[in-house]
Coordinates of C-alpha atoms and ligand atoms in Angstrom, one line a residue:
M1 CA 0.0 0.0 0.0
S2 CA 1.4 3.4 -0.9
K3 CA 1.7 6.0 1.7
R4 CA -1.0 8.6 2.2
T5 CA -0.6 12.0 3.8
L6 CA -3.3 14.1 5.4
R7 CA -2.6 17.7 4.4
V8 CA -4.3 20.3 6.7
I9 CA -5.1 23.8 5.4
L10 CA -6.2 26.5 7.9
G11 CA -8.6 29.3 7.0
D12 CA -5.7 31.9 6.6
Q13 CA -3.5 29.6 4.5
L14 CA -5.3 29.7 1.2
S15 CA -2.2 29.7 -1.0
T16 CA -1.2 27.1 -3.6
Q17 CA 2.5 28.1 -3.2
L18 CA 2.7 26.5 0.3
A19 CA 4.5 23.2 0.3
V20 CA 1.5 21.6 1.9
V21 CA -0.2 22.0 -1.4
S22 CA 2.6 22.1 -4.0
E23 CA 4.1 18.8 -2.8
A24 CA 0.7 17.0 -2.6
D25 CA 0.2 13.8 -4.5
K26 CA -3.2 13.8 -6.3
A27 CA -3.4 10.1 -6.4
R28 CA -2.9 9.4 -2.7
D29 CA -3.1 12.4 -0.5
V30 CA -6.1 14.1 1.0
F31 CA -6.6 17.7 2.2
L32 CA -8.5 18.6 5.4
M33 CA -10.2 22.0 5.8
A34 CA -12.7 22.6 8.6
E35 CA -15.0 25.4 9.7
V36 CA -15.1 25.1 13.5
M37 CA -16.7 27.1 16.4
A38 CA -13.5 27.1 18.4
E39 CA -11.8 29.4 15.7
A40 CA -15.0 31.3 15.0
T41 CA -15.5 32.2 18.7
Y42 CA -12.1 32.5 20.5
V43 CA -12.7 36.2 20.3
R44 CA -15.9 38.0 19.2
H45 CA -15.0 38.2 15.6
H46 CA -16.7 40.6 13.2
V47 CA -19.4 38.7 11.3
K48 CA -17.9 39.9 8.0
K49 CA -14.5 38.4 8.9
I50 CA -16.2 35.0 9.6
A51 CA -18.2 35.2 6.3
F52 CA -15.1 36.3 4.3
L53 CA -13.0 33.4 5.6
F54 CA -15.7 30.7 5.3
S55 CA -16.6 31.8 1.8
A56 CA -12.9 32.0 0.8
M57 CA -12.2 28.5 2.3
R58 CA -15.2 27.0 0.4
H59 CA -14.0 28.6 -2.8
Y60 CA -10.5 27.4 -2.2
C61 CA -11.8 23.8 -1.6
N62 CA -13.7 23.9 -4.8
A63 CA -10.6 25.0 -6.7
L64 CA -8.6 22.2 -5.2
R65 CA -11.3 19.7 -6.1
A66 CA -11.5 21.1 -9.7
A67 CA -7.8 20.5 -10.0
G68 CA -8.3 16.9 -9.1
F69 CA -7.4 16.8 -5.4
E70 CA -9.4 15.0 -2.7
V71 CA -10.6 17.4 0.0
R72 CA -12.3 16.5 3.2
Y73 CA -14.2 19.7 3.9
I74 CA -16.1 19.9 7.2
K75 CA -18.8 22.6 7.2
L76 CA -19.7 24.3 10.5
D77 CA -23.1 22.6 10.5
D78 CA -21.9 19.1 9.7
M79 CA -23.4 16.8 12.4
A80 CA -20.2 15.1 13.4
N81 CA -18.1 18.3 13.5
S82 CA -16.1 18.3 16.8
Q83 CA -15.9 22.1 16.4
S84 CA -12.1 22.3 17.0
L85 CA -9.2 22.0 14.6
E86 CA -7.4 19.4 16.7
G87 CA -10.7 17.4 17.0
E88 CA -11.1 17.5 13.2
I89 CA -7.5 16.3 12.6
L90 CA -8.1 13.4 15.0
R91 CA -11.4 12.5 13.3
A92 CA -9.8 12.6 9.9
V93 CA -6.9 10.4 11.0
Q94 CA -9.4 7.9 12.3
A95 CA -11.5 8.0 9.2
L96 CA -8.7 8.0 6.6
S97 CA -5.8 6.2 8.3
P98 CA -3.0 8.3 6.7
D99 CA 0.7 7.6 7.4
R100 CA 1.4 11.2 8.4
V101 CA -0.1 14.6 8.9
V102 CA 1.3 17.8 7.4
V103 CA 0.3 21.3 8.4
T104 CA 1.8 24.7 7.7
E105 CA 2.8 26.5 10.9
P106 CA -0.2 28.5 12.2
G107 CA -0.1 32.2 12.7
E108 CA -1.0 32.1 16.4
W109 CA 0.9 30.8 19.4
R110 CA -2.1 29.1 20.9
L111 CA -2.6 26.9 17.8
R112 CA 1.0 26.1 17.4
E113 CA 1.0 24.8 21.0
A114 CA -2.2 22.8 20.3
F115 CA -0.5 21.2 17.2
E116 CA 2.6 20.4 19.2
A117 CA 0.4 18.7 21.8
L118 CA -1.2 16.7 19.0
K119 CA 2.2 15.2 18.2
L120 CA 1.9 13.4 21.5
A121 CA -1.7 12.3 20.9
L122 CA -1.2 10.9 17.4
A123 CA 0.4 7.6 16.7
I124 CA 1.6 8.9 13.3
P125 CA 4.0 11.8 12.7
I126 CA 2.7 15.3 12.3
D127 CA 5.1 17.7 10.4
I128 CA 4.7 21.4 11.0
L129 CA 6.1 23.1 7.9
P130 CA 7.4 26.7 7.8
D131 CA 5.0 29.3 6.4
T132 CA 7.0 30.3 3.3
R133 CA 4.6 33.1 2.3
F134 CA 6.6 35.3 4.7
L135 CA 9.8 36.9 3.2
C136 CA 11.8 36.6 6.4
S137 CA 12.0 33.2 8.1
H138 CA 12.2 32.9 11.9
D139 CA 15.9 32.0 11.6
A140 CA 16.6 35.0 9.4
F141 CA 14.8 37.3 11.8
N142 CA 16.6 35.9 14.8
A143 CA 19.9 36.2 13.1
W144 CA 19.2 39.9 12.4
A145 CA 17.9 40.5 16.0
E146 CA 20.7 38.7 17.8
D147 CA 23.2 41.0 19.6
R148 CA 21.3 44.1 18.6
R149 CA 20.6 46.5 21.5
E150 CA 17.6 47.9 19.7
L151 CA 15.3 46.2 17.2
R152 CA 14.4 49.1 15.0
M153 CA 12.2 48.5 12.0
E154 CA 14.0 50.9 9.8
Y155 CA 17.3 48.9 9.7
F156 CA 15.4 45.6 9.3
Y157 CA 13.6 47.2 6.3
R158 CA 16.7 48.4 4.6
E159 CA 18.1 44.8 4.7
M160 CA 14.9 43.5 3.3
R161 CA 15.0 46.0 0.4
Q162 CA 18.4 44.8 -0.5
R163 CA 17.6 41.1 0.0
Y164 CA 14.6 41.3 -2.3
D165 CA 16.1 43.9 -4.6
L166 CA 13.1 46.2 -4.3
L167 CA 13.5 49.9 -5.2
M168 CA 17.3 49.4 -5.5
E169 CA 19.4 50.9 -8.3
A170 CA 22.3 49.3 -10.2
D171 CA 24.9 51.2 -8.0
G172 CA 23.5 49.6 -4.9
K173 CA 21.8 52.8 -3.7
P174 CA 18.1 53.0 -2.9
S175 CA 15.9 54.5 -5.6
G176 CA 15.7 58.3 -5.2
W177 CA 18.8 58.1 -2.9
R178 CA 16.7 57.8 0.2
W179 CA 15.6 54.7 2.0
N180 CA 12.5 56.3 3.6
L181 CA 10.3 59.1 2.3
D182 CA 7.9 59.1 5.2
A183 CA 8.4 62.8 5.8
E184 CA 6.5 63.4 2.5
N185 CA 3.6 61.2 3.6
R186 CA 2.2 63.2 6.5
K187 CA 0.2 65.8 4.7
P188 CA -3.1 67.0 6.2
P189 CA -6.3 65.9 4.4
P190 CA -7.0 67.7 1.1
K191 CA -10.0 70.1 1.0
T192 CA -11.7 67.9 -1.7
F193 CA -11.0 64.2 -1.9
N194 CA -11.9 62.2 -4.9
S195 CA -12.5 58.7 -3.6
P196 CA -12.8 56.2 -6.4
A197 CA -15.4 53.4 -5.9
R198 CA -13.8 50.2 -4.7
P199 CA -14.4 46.9 -6.5
S200 CA -17.4 44.9 -5.3
F201 CA -17.9 41.3 -6.3
R202 CA -21.0 39.4 -7.3
K203 CA -22.1 37.1 -4.5
D204 CA -22.3 33.5 -6.0
E205 CA -24.2 30.6 -4.4
V206 CA -21.3 29.7 -2.2
T207 CA -21.1 33.2 -0.6
L208 CA -24.9 33.5 -0.3
E209 CA -25.0 30.2 1.6
V210 CA -22.2 31.3 3.9
L211 CA -24.0 34.6 4.5
D212 CA -27.1 32.7 5.6
L213 CA -25.1 30.4 7.8
V214 CA -23.4 33.4 9.5
R215 CA -26.6 35.2 10.0
E216 CA -28.2 32.2 11.6
R217 CA -25.3 31.0 13.7
F218 CA -23.9 34.3 14.9
P219 CA -27.0 36.4 15.6
D220 CA -25.2 38.4 18.3
G221 CA -21.9 38.7 16.4
Y222 CA -20.1 42.0 16.2
G223 CA -20.6 44.3 13.2
K224 CA -22.7 44.5 10.1
L225 CA -22.8 41.4 7.8
E226 CA -24.2 43.3 4.8
P227 CA -23.5 44.8 2.4
F228 CA -20.7 42.3 1.7
H229 CA -18.2 43.4 -0.9
F230 CA -15.2 41.1 -0.1
A231 CA -13.2 39.3 -2.7
V232 CA -13.3 35.6 -1.9
T233 CA -11.1 34.0 -4.5
R234 CA -7.6 34.6 -5.7
R235 CA -8.9 35.8 -9.0
Q236 CA -11.1 38.4 -7.3
A237 CA -8.3 39.5 -5.0
L238 CA -6.1 40.0 -8.0
R239 CA -8.7 42.3 -9.4
E240 CA -8.7 44.3 -6.2
L241 CA -4.9 44.5 -6.5
D242 CA -5.1 45.7 -10.1
H243 CA -7.6 48.4 -9.1
F244 CA -5.4 49.6 -6.2
I245 CA -2.2 49.7 -8.4
E246 CA -3.9 51.6 -11.2
E247 CA -6.4 53.9 -9.5
I248 CA -5.3 54.4 -5.9
L249 CA -1.5 53.9 -5.4
P250 CA -0.4 57.2 -7.0
A251 CA -2.1 59.0 -4.1
F252 CA -1.3 56.5 -1.4
G253 CA 1.7 58.5 0.0
D254 CA 0.2 62.0 0.1
H255 CA -2.9 60.9 2.1
Q256 CA -1.4 58.1 4.1
D257 CA -1.9 59.8 7.5
A258 CA -5.0 61.8 6.7
M259 CA -8.5 61.2 7.9
L260 CA -11.8 62.5 6.6
A261 CA -15.4 61.9 7.9
G262 CA -17.3 59.4 5.8
E263 CA -14.0 58.2 4.1
P264 CA -13.1 54.9 5.6
Y265 CA -10.5 54.0 3.0
M266 CA -8.8 57.3 1.9
S267 CA -6.0 56.0 -0.4
H268 CA -5.2 52.8 1.4
S269 CA -5.0 49.5 -0.4
L270 CA -7.5 47.3 1.6
L271 CA -5.3 44.4 0.7
S272 CA -4.3 43.2 4.2
A273 CA -7.2 40.7 4.6
Y274 CA -6.3 39.1 1.3
I275 CA -2.6 39.0 1.9
N276 CA -3.0 37.6 5.4
A277 CA -5.5 34.9 4.3
G278 CA -3.2 33.8 1.5
L279 CA -5.2 35.1 -1.5
L280 CA -2.3 37.5 -2.5
Y281 CA 1.4 37.1 -2.0
P282 CA 3.3 39.9 -0.3
L283 CA 6.1 39.9 -2.8
E284 CA 3.9 40.0 -5.9
V285 CA 2.1 43.0 -4.4
C286 CA 5.4 44.8 -3.8
R287 CA 6.7 44.0 -7.3
R288 CA 3.5 45.3 -8.9
A289 CA 3.9 48.6 -6.9
E290 CA 7.6 48.8 -8.0
T291 CA 6.7 48.3 -11.6
A292 CA 4.1 51.1 -11.4
Y293 CA 7.0 53.4 -10.2
R294 CA 9.4 52.2 -12.9
E295 CA 6.8 52.9 -15.6
G296 CA 6.2 56.4 -14.2
K297 CA 2.6 55.6 -13.1
A298 CA 3.1 56.2 -9.4
P299 CA 5.5 58.5 -7.5
L300 CA 8.3 57.2 -5.3
N301 CA 6.9 58.5 -2.0
S302 CA 3.7 56.4 -2.6
V303 CA 5.5 53.3 -3.8
E304 CA 8.3 53.4 -1.2
G305 CA 5.7 54.0 1.6
F306 CA 3.6 51.1 0.5
I307 CA 6.4 48.7 0.0
R308 CA 7.8 49.6 3.5
Q309 CA 4.6 48.7 5.1
I310 CA 4.8 45.2 3.6
I311 CA 8.4 44.1 3.6
G312 CA 9.2 46.4 6.6
W313 CA 6.4 46.6 9.1
R314 CA 4.5 43.4 8.2
E315 CA 7.6 41.1 8.3
Y316 CA 9.1 42.9 11.3
V317 CA 6.0 42.6 13.5
R318 CA 5.8 38.9 12.7
G319 CA 9.5 38.5 13.7
I320 CA 8.8 40.3 17.0
Y321 CA 5.8 38.2 17.7
W322 CA 7.5 34.8 17.3
R323 CA 10.7 36.0 19.0
F324 CA 9.0 37.2 22.2
M325 CA 5.9 35.0 22.6
P326 CA 4.4 33.7 24.8
G327 CA 5.5 36.4 27.3
Y328 CA 4.9 39.2 24.9
A329 CA 1.1 38.8 25.2
D330 CA 1.3 39.6 29.0
S331 CA 3.3 42.8 28.6
N332 CA 1.9 45.7 30.5
A333 CA 4.9 48.0 31.1
L334 CA 2.8 51.1 31.8
N335 CA 0.7 49.2 34.3
A336 CA -2.5 50.2 32.5
N337 CA -5.6 48.7 34.2
E338 CA -8.7 50.5 33.1
P339 CA -11.4 48.2 31.7
L340 CA -12.2 48.6 28.0
P341 CA -15.2 51.0 27.7
W342 CA -18.3 49.6 26.2
F343 CA -18.3 52.2 23.4
Y344 CA -15.4 50.3 21.7
W345 CA -18.1 47.7 20.9
S346 CA -21.2 49.8 20.5
G347 CA -19.5 52.8 18.8
E348 CA -21.7 55.2 20.9
T349 CA -19.6 58.1 22.0
R350 CA -19.8 61.9 21.6
M351 CA -16.2 62.0 20.5
K352 CA -16.6 62.4 16.7
C353 CA -13.1 61.0 15.8
M354 CA -13.7 57.8 17.9
H355 CA -17.3 57.5 16.7
E356 CA -16.1 57.7 13.1
A357 CA -13.4 55.0 13.6
F358 CA -16.0 52.8 15.3
S359 CA -18.6 53.2 12.6
H360 CA -16.0 52.3 9.9
T361 CA -15.1 49.2 11.9
L362 CA -18.7 48.1 12.5
E363 CA -19.6 48.6 8.9
H364 CA -16.6 47.3 7.0
A365 CA -14.5 45.2 9.5
Y366 CA -11.8 47.8 8.5
S367 CA -10.3 51.1 9.5
H368 CA -7.1 52.4 8.2
H369 CA -3.8 52.4 10.0
I370 CA -3.9 56.0 11.4
Q371 CA -7.4 55.5 12.8
R372 CA -6.3 52.3 14.5
L373 CA -3.1 53.9 15.8
M374 CA -3.8 57.6 16.4
I375 CA -7.5 57.5 17.3
T376 CA -8.7 54.2 19.0
G377 CA -5.1 53.1 19.9
N378 CA -4.1 56.6 21.1
F379 CA -7.2 56.9 23.3
A380 CA -6.6 53.5 24.9
L381 CA -3.0 54.4 25.5
I382 CA -3.6 57.8 27.2
A383 CA -6.7 56.6 29.1
G384 CA -4.6 53.7 30.5
I385 CA -6.8 50.8 29.3
D386 CA -5.8 47.2 30.0
P387 CA -3.7 46.0 27.1
K388 CA -5.2 42.5 27.1
A389 CA -8.7 43.9 26.7
V390 CA -7.5 46.2 23.9
H391 CA -5.8 43.4 22.2
D392 CA -8.9 41.2 22.3
W393 CA -10.8 44.0 20.7
Y394 CA -8.4 44.6 17.8
L395 CA -8.1 40.8 17.2
A396 CA -11.9 40.6 17.0
V397 CA -13.1 43.5 14.9
Y398 CA -10.9 43.6 11.8
A399 CA -11.1 41.2 8.8
D400 CA -7.3 41.1 8.6
A401 CA -6.7 40.3 12.3
Y402 CA -4.5 37.4 13.4
E403 CA -2.4 37.5 16.5
W404 CA 1.0 37.4 14.8
V405 CA 0.3 40.8 13.3
E406 CA -2.3 42.3 15.6
L407 CA -0.6 41.7 18.9
P408 CA 2.7 43.6 18.2
N409 CA 0.8 46.4 16.6
T410 CA -1.5 46.7 19.6
I411 CA 0.8 45.9 22.5
G412 CA 4.0 47.4 21.0
M413 CA 3.0 50.1 18.6
A414 CA -0.2 51.5 19.9
L415 CA 0.0 50.9 23.7
H416 CA 3.8 51.0 24.4
A417 CA 3.0 48.1 26.7
D418 CA 6.2 46.3 25.7
G419 CA 8.2 49.1 27.3
G420 CA 9.5 50.5 23.9
L421 CA 10.8 47.2 22.4
L422 CA 9.0 48.0 19.1
A423 CA 8.6 51.8 19.2
S424 CA 11.1 54.1 20.7
K425 CA 8.5 56.7 21.6
P426 CA 4.8 56.3 22.6
Y427 CA 2.3 57.3 19.9
A428 CA 0.5 59.6 22.3
A429 CA -1.2 62.7 20.9
S430 CA -3.6 65.4 22.0
G431 CA -6.6 66.7 20.1
N432 CA -4.4 69.1 18.2
Y433 CA -2.9 66.3 16.2
I434 CA -6.4 64.9 15.3
R435 CA -7.6 68.4 14.4
K436 CA -4.6 68.9 12.1
M437 CA -4.9 65.5 10.4
S438 CA -8.7 65.2 10.0
N439 CA -11.9 67.2 9.6
F440 CA -13.5 65.4 12.5
C441 CA -13.3 68.1 15.1
G442 CA -15.7 70.5 13.3
G443 CA -18.6 68.0 13.8
C444 CA -17.7 67.1 17.4
A445 CA -19.4 67.9 20.7
Y446 CA -16.0 68.8 22.1
D447 CA -13.5 71.5 21.2
P448 CA -9.9 70.6 20.4
G449 CA -8.8 74.0 21.5
E450 CA -10.2 73.5 25.1
S451 CA -8.4 71.4 27.7
V452 CA -10.6 72.0 30.7
G453 CA -14.3 72.6 31.1
K454 CA -17.5 71.2 29.6
K455 CA -16.4 71.3 26.0
A456 CA -12.8 70.2 26.6
C457 CA -11.6 67.6 24.1
P458 CA -10.9 64.5 26.1
F459 CA -7.7 63.8 24.2
N460 CA -6.1 67.0 25.7
A461 CA -6.3 66.4 29.5
L462 CA -5.8 62.6 29.0
Y463 CA -2.6 63.3 27.0
W464 CA -1.1 65.5 29.6
D465 CA -2.2 63.3 32.5
F466 CA -0.6 60.3 30.7
L467 CA 2.7 62.1 30.2
A468 CA 2.7 63.3 33.8
R469 CA 1.9 59.8 35.1
H470 CA 4.8 58.3 33.2
R471 CA 7.3 61.1 33.6
D472 CA 10.0 58.9 35.1
R473 CA 9.9 56.6 32.1
F474 CA 9.6 59.1 29.3
S475 CA 11.5 62.2 30.4
R476 CA 14.7 60.2 29.7
N477 CA 13.6 59.7 26.1
V478 CA 15.7 61.9 23.8
R479 CA 12.6 62.6 21.7
M480 CA 10.5 63.8 24.5
P481 CA 12.2 66.6 26.5
Y482 CA 10.3 69.5 24.8
V483 CA 6.9 68.1 25.9
Y484 CA 8.0 68.0 29.5
A485 CA 9.4 71.5 29.2
T486 CA 5.9 72.6 28.1
W487 CA 4.3 70.7 31.0
D488 CA 6.6 72.4 33.5
K489 CA 5.9 75.8 32.1
M490 CA 2.2 75.4 32.8
G491 CA 2.6 75.8 36.5
E492 CA 0.9 73.8 39.3
A493 CA -2.6 75.2 39.1
K494 CA -3.0 74.4 35.4
Q495 CA -1.4 71.0 35.9
E496 CA -3.8 70.1 38.7
A497 CA -6.8 71.3 36.6
L498 CA -5.7 69.0 33.8
R499 CA -5.3 66.1 36.2
A500 CA -8.8 66.7 37.6
Q501 CA -10.2 67.0 34.1
A502 CA -8.6 63.7 33.1
R503 CA -10.2 62.0 36.2
Q504 CA -13.6 63.4 35.0
H505 CA -13.1 62.0 31.5
I506 CA -12.2 58.6 32.9
S507 CA -15.3 58.5 35.1
A508 CA -17.5 59.7 32.1
M509 CA -15.8 56.9 30.1
H510 CA -16.9 54.4 32.7
S511 CA -20.5 55.8 32.9
G512 CA -20.8 55.7 29.1
T513 CA -21.3 59.5 28.7
L514 CA -18.0 60.5 27.1
Ligands
FAD601 P1 -2.3 49.9 3.6 O1 -2.2 51.1 4.4 O2 -2.7 50.0 2.2 O3 -0.9 49.2 3.7 C1 -0.4 48.2 2.8 C2 -0.1 46.9 3.5 O4 0.9 47.0 4.4 C3 -1.3 46.3 4.3 O5 -2.2 45.6 3.5 C4 -0.5 45.4 5.3 O6 -0.3 44.2 4.7 C5 0.8 46.1 5.5 N1 0.9 46.9 6.7 C6 0.7 48.2 6.8 N2 0.9 48.6 8.1 C7 1.3 47.5 8.8 C8 1.6 47.3 10.1 N3 1.7 48.2 11.0 N4 1.8 46.0 10.5 C9 1.8 45.0 9.6 N5 1.4 45.2 8.3 C10 1.2 46.4 7.9 N6 -2.7 44.8 10.3 C11 -3.1 43.5 10.0 O7 -2.9 43.1 8.9 N7 -3.8 42.8 10.9 C12 -4.1 43.3 12.1 O8 -4.8 42.6 12.9 C13 -3.7 44.6 12.5 N8 -4.0 45.2 13.7 C14 -3.5 46.4 14.0 C15 -3.8 46.9 15.2 C16 -3.3 48.2 15.6 C17 -3.5 48.7 17.0 C18 -2.6 48.9 14.6 C19 -2.1 50.3 15.0 C20 -2.3 48.5 13.4 C21 -2.8 47.2 13.0 N9 -2.5 46.6 11.8 C22 -2.9 45.3 11.5 C23 -1.6 47.3 10.8 C24 -2.4 48.2 9.8 O9 -3.2 49.1 10.4 C25 -3.1 47.4 8.8 O10 -2.3 46.4 8.2 C26 -3.7 48.2 7.7 O11 -4.5 49.2 8.2 C27 -4.5 47.4 6.7 O12 -5.1 48.2 5.7 P2 -4.7 48.3 4.2 O13 -4.5 46.9 3.6 O14 -5.5 49.3 3.6 O15 -3.2 48.9 4.5
DLZ602 C1 -10.2 33.3 12.0 C2 -10.7 31.9 11.6 C3 -12.1 31.6 11.7 C4 -13.1 32.7 12.1 N1 -12.6 30.4 11.5 C5 -11.7 29.4 11.1 C6 -12.2 28.1 10.8 O1 -13.3 27.8 11.0 N2 -11.3 27.2 10.4 C7 -10.0 27.5 10.2 O2 -9.2 26.6 9.8 N3 -9.5 28.7 10.5 C8 -10.3 29.7 10.9 N4 -9.9 30.9 11.2 C9 -8.4 31.2 11.0 C10 -7.6 30.6 12.2 O3 -8.1 31.2 13.4 C11 -6.2 31.0 12.0 O4 -5.6 30.0 11.2 C12 -5.4 31.0 13.3 O5 -5.8 32.1 14.0 C13 -3.9 31.1 13.0 O6 -3.6 32.3 12.3
SF4_603 FE1 -11.8 64.0 18.7 FE2 -11.3 65.9 20.4 FE3 -11.6 66.5 17.8 FE4 -13.7 65.7 19.2 S1 -12.5 67.6 19.5 S2 -13.1 64.9 17.2 S3 -12.8 64.3 20.6 S4 -10.0 65.3 18.8

């Protein structure tokens, strides 16, 4: 009897380039894919995220079958479904008697632990293969990080540019003679913004069935299920990529940090959910952007900024996650203990900037980076909200959220809870930053120019109170002395008024009236 391998594909591993697929033997091997409640409920996922993944999984299964592979696909409602991935692997092994199990390394620590434990429970070998979609392996990241006093993304990024020959010239210099054009990408929002319609895809029978399933099984799920515009196949995701490269990329850089009411996307790509689930490859996306630059179709500040997010930040946060887990998840360097206010889930707050970010999130399972970092993340940072609760929220509400990428962004970048391992300076900002970078304040119940009193913008007093609370830690930071000089110049009476105002904001936050 020839040997038979059970090949497991998780919901965010929908890539034919992975060895688990490319090395499969059509005549003997069998794939396993399973929709399970354990994955659908370990946080309160946005219902669009569940529907996107289930529909993409079912389409991927159909493509494998059409290519002649055998797939054991377990639907959420299948009677015998054990409702966990480990349970489904055990059931498949019993039913199919393979000689070994092969799985690509999962993107979350908890699942890798579970699969390691399975090795002991199974009488046959289980091989956990590296996830080769990433451009920097664990070994390569650890070699880079070893012996460095500080793990700064910028230096990691420059090495990645050279390794993958992206935006490099024949003389070995970076295109445009600069590695990083971020300074050109912080423009305030334009007075008029032309937002091109984004692609929307026809819902076929597979997607319609999944939408019915999600509606029925997750009636109290977070967020709005419809309208549902997501691409659910590689072909559709490639159309989304084409559209971004041709219509949006040229303006990506200029508007990267800007925010406008009613504009959830600005000039961002919306590609993260597809890249993370495996429908697009990070390198192909970067090469397409580089080609647009070489052909004169997109300026360097846009293309460099975009590529940096992918081969820089994306690979770097993944390296940080695996290097510092499992302890990283418990980081709370600033000793932040406030419970997450309910308005993160309901979206109901008088703060227009927060309300705007929450409504994009509820509606689209998306908000762009600056809203995640400088609005909802910044508020959680300066209000001192418990990092674990904030992490659970970010992991739940975005269609692109998996722990390997979400946790370092939340714990490290937004909350500074890792004590500055990832970001040298906390991303704390007052209402003035939000006023400058958005048009939100005009429609707000609060006034960004006021720091105390009834109309005082909550970001102002909370910002100063945050800096005062953590003076010992931050005053030593070379990038912070001017803010402490401003605080000192205020004098004691003003400082006390700001502290009292911050306490009022925190109690309004708890009572749901902020
Ligand atoms: P664009 O702005 O168009 O960027 C292009 C691509 O670069 C993205 O598709 C993404 O693949 C990559 N990228 C950009 N910034 C980052 C970053 N900081 N880290 C990793 N990749 C990046 N991103 C996720 O993919 N999943 C998450 O769960 C997630 N959680 C976040 C939580 C917080 C608190 C913060 C501050 C950021 C988080 N990010 C996360 C990073 C970033 O906000 C999203 O990748 C981005 O908003 C996705 O939208 P886009 O595809 O339009 O991105
Ligand atoms: C996020 C998710 C959801 C909602 N459901 C499933 C599922 O039913 N089956 C599955 O294989 N994967 C699912 N996923 C993705 C996994 O949670 C993901 O593979 C891990 O979080 C590791 O990144
Ligand atoms: Fe946000 Fe303050 Fe502006 Fe209101 S005034 S939108 S709370 S920054």
